[in-house]
Short mmCIF file of N, CA and C in Angstrom, two decimals:
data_model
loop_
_atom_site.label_atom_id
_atom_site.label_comp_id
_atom_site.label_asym_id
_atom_site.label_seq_id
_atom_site.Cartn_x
_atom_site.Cartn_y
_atom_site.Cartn_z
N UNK A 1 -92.50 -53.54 9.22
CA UNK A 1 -93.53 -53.08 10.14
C UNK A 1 -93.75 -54.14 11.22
N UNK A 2 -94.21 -53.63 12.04
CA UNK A 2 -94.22 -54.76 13.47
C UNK A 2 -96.05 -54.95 13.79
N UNK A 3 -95.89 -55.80 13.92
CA UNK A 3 -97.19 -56.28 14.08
C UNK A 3 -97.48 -56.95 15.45
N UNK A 4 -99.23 -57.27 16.43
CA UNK A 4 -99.13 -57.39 17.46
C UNK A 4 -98.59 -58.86 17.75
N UNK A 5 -98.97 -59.64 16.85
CA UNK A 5 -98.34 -60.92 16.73
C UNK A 5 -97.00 -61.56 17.18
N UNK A 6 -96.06 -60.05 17.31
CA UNK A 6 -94.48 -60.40 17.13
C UNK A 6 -94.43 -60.02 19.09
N UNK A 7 -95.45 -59.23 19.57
CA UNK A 7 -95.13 -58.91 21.20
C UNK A 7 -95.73 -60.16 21.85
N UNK A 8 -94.91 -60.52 22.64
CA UNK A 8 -95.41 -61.73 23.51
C UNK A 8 -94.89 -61.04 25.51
N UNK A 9 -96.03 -62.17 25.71
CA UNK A 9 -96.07 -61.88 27.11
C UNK A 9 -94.52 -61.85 28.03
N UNK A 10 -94.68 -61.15 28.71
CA UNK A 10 -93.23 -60.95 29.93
C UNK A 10 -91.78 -60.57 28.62
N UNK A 11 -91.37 -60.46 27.85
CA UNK A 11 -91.04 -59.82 26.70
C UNK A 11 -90.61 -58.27 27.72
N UNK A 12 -89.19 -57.97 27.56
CA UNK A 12 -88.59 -56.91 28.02
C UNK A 12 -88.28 -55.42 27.36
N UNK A 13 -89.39 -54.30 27.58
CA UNK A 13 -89.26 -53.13 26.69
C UNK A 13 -88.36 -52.52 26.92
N UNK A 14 -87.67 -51.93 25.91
CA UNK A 14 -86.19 -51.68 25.84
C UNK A 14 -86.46 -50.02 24.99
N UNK A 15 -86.29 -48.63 25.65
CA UNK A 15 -86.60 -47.74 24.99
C UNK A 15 -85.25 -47.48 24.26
N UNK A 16 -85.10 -46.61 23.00
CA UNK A 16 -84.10 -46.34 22.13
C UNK A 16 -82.90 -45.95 22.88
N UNK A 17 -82.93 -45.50 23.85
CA UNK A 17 -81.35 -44.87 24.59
C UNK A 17 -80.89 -46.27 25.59
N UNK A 18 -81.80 -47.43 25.14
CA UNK A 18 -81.64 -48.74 25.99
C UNK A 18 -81.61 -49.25 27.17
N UNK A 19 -82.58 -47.89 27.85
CA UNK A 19 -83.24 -47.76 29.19
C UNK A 19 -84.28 -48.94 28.92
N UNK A 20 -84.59 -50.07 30.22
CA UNK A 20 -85.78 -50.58 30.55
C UNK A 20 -87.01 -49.92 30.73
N UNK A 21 -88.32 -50.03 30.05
CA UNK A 21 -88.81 -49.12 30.75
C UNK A 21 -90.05 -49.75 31.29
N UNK A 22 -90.02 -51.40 31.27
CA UNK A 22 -91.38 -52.53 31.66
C UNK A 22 -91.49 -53.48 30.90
N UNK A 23 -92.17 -54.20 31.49
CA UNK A 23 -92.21 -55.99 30.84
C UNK A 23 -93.94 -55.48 30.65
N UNK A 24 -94.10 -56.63 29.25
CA UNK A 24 -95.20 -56.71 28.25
C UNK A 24 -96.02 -57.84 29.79
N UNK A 25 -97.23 -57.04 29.60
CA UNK A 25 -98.36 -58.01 30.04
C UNK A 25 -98.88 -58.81 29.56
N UNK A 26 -99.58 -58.12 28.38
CA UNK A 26 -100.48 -58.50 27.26
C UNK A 26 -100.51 -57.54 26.12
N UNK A 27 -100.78 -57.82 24.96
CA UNK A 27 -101.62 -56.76 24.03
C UNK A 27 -103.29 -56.41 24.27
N UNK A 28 -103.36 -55.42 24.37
CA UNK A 28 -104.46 -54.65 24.30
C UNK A 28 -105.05 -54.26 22.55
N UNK A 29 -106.09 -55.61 22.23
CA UNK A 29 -106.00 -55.13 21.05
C UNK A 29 -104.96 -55.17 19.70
N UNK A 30 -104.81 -54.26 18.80
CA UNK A 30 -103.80 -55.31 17.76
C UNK A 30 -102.60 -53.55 17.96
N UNK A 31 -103.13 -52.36 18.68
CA UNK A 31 -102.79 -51.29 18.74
C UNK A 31 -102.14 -50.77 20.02
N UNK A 32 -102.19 -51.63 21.01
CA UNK A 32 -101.61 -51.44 22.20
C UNK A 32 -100.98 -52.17 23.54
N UNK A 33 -99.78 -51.89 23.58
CA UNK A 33 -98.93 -53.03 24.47
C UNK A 33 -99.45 -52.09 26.22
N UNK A 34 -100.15 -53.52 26.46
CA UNK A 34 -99.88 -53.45 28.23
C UNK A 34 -98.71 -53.65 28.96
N UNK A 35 -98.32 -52.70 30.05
CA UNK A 35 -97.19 -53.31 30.55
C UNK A 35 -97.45 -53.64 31.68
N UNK A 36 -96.69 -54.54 32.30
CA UNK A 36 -97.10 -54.88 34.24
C UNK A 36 -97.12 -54.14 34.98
N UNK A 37 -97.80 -54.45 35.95
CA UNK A 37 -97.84 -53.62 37.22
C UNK A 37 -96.93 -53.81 37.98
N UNK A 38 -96.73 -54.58 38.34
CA UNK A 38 -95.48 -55.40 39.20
C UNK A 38 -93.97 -54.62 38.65
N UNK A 39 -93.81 -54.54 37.38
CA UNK A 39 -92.65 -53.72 37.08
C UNK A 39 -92.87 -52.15 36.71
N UNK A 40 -93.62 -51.21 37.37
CA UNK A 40 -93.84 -50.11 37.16
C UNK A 40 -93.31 -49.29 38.23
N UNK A 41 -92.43 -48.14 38.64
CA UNK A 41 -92.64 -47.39 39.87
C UNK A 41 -93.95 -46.82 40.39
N UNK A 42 -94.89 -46.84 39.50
CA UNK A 42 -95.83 -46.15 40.59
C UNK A 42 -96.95 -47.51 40.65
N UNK A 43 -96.73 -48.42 40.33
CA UNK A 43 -97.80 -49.81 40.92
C UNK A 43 -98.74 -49.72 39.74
N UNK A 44 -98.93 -48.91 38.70
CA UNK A 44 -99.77 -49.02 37.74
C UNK A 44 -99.64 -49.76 36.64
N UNK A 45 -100.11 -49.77 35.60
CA UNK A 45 -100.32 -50.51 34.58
C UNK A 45 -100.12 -49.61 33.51
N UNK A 46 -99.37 -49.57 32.44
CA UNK A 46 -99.05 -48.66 31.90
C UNK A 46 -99.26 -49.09 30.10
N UNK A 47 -100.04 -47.92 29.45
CA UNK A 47 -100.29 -48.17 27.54
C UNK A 47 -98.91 -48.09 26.51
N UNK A 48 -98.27 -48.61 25.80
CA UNK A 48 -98.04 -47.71 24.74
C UNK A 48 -98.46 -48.29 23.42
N UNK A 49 -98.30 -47.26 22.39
CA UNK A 49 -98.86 -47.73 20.94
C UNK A 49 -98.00 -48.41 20.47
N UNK A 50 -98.11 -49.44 19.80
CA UNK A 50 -97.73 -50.19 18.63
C UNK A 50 -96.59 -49.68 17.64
N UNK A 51 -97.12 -48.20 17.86
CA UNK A 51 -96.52 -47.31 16.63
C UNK A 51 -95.36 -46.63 17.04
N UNK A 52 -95.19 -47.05 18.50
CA UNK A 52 -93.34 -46.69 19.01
C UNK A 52 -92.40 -47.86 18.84
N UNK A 53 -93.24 -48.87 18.61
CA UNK A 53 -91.84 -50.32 18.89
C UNK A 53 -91.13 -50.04 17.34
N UNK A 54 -89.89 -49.87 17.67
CA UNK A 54 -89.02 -49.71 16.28
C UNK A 54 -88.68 -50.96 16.03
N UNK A 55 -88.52 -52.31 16.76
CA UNK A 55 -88.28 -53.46 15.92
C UNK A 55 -88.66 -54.88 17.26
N UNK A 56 -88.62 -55.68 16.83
CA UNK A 56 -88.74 -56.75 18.20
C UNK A 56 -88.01 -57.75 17.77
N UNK A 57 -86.91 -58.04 18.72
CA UNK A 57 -86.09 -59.13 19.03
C UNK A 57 -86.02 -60.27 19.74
N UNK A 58 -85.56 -60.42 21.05
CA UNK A 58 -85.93 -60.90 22.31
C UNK A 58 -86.58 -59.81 23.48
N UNK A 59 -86.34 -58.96 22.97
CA UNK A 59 -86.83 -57.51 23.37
C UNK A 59 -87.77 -56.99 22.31
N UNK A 60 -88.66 -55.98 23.31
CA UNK A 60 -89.31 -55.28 22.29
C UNK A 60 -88.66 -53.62 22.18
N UNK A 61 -88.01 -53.44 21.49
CA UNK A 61 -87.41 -51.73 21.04
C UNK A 61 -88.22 -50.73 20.53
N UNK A 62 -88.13 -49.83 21.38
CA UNK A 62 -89.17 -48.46 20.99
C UNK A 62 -88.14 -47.17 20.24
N UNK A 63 -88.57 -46.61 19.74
CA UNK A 63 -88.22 -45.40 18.73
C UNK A 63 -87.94 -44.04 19.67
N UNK A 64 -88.33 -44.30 21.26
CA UNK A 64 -88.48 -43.21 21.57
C UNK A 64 -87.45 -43.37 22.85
N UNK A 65 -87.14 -42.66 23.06
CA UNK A 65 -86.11 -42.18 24.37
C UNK A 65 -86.87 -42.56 25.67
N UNK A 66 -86.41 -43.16 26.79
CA UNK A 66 -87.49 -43.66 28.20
C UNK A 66 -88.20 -42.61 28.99
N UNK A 67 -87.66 -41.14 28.80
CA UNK A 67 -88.01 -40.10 29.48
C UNK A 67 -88.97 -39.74 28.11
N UNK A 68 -89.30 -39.94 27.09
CA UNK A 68 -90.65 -39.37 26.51
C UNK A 68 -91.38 -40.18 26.22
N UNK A 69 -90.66 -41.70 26.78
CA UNK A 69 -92.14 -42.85 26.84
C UNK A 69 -92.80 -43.13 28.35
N UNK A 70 -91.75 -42.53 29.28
CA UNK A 70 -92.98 -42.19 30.17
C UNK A 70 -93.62 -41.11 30.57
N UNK A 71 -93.48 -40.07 29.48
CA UNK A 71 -93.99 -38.90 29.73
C UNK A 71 -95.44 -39.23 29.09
N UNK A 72 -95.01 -39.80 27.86
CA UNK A 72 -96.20 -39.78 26.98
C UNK A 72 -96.88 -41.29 27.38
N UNK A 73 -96.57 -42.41 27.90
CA UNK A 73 -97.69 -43.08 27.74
C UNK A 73 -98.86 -43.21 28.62
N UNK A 74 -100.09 -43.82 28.88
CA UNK A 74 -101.33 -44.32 29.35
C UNK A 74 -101.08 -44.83 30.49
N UNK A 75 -101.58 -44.34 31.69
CA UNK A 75 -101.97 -44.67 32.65
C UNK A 75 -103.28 -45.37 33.29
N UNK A 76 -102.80 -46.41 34.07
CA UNK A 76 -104.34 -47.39 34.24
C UNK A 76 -104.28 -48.02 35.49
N UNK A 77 -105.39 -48.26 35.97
CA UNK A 77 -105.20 -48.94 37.38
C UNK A 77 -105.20 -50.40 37.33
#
């Protein structure tokens, strides 16, 4: 199990089909990775849960394909 401990800042999200899909800001909490603004197409700040990262390396790896992690995640200004 992955815990928030293991995501560290600027840390490169890597969705399962090994699309980029944003660099870690911060954790939000022990349940949610911030990602930058600076690396987003639309200038926002973007959520996802904890409960997509399938493992963390030098990368953090999500469980989910890049087209249903940006369908599905949190939008923020």
């Amino acid at each position: 199990m992955v815990t928030a401990n293991q995501i560290r800042e600027h840390m490169e999200v890597k969705a399962a089909d090994g699309r980029h899909v944003g660099t870690v800001d911060h954790m939000e909490g022990d349940s949610r990775i911030k990602l930058t603004r600076s690396d987003s197409d639309d200038g926002q700040h973007h959520l996802i849960p904890l409960d997509w990262v399938d493992h963390v390396d030098s990368h953090v790896h999500l469980n989910r394909d890049a087209d249903d992690v940006k369908r599905e995640w949190s939008s923020i200004n």
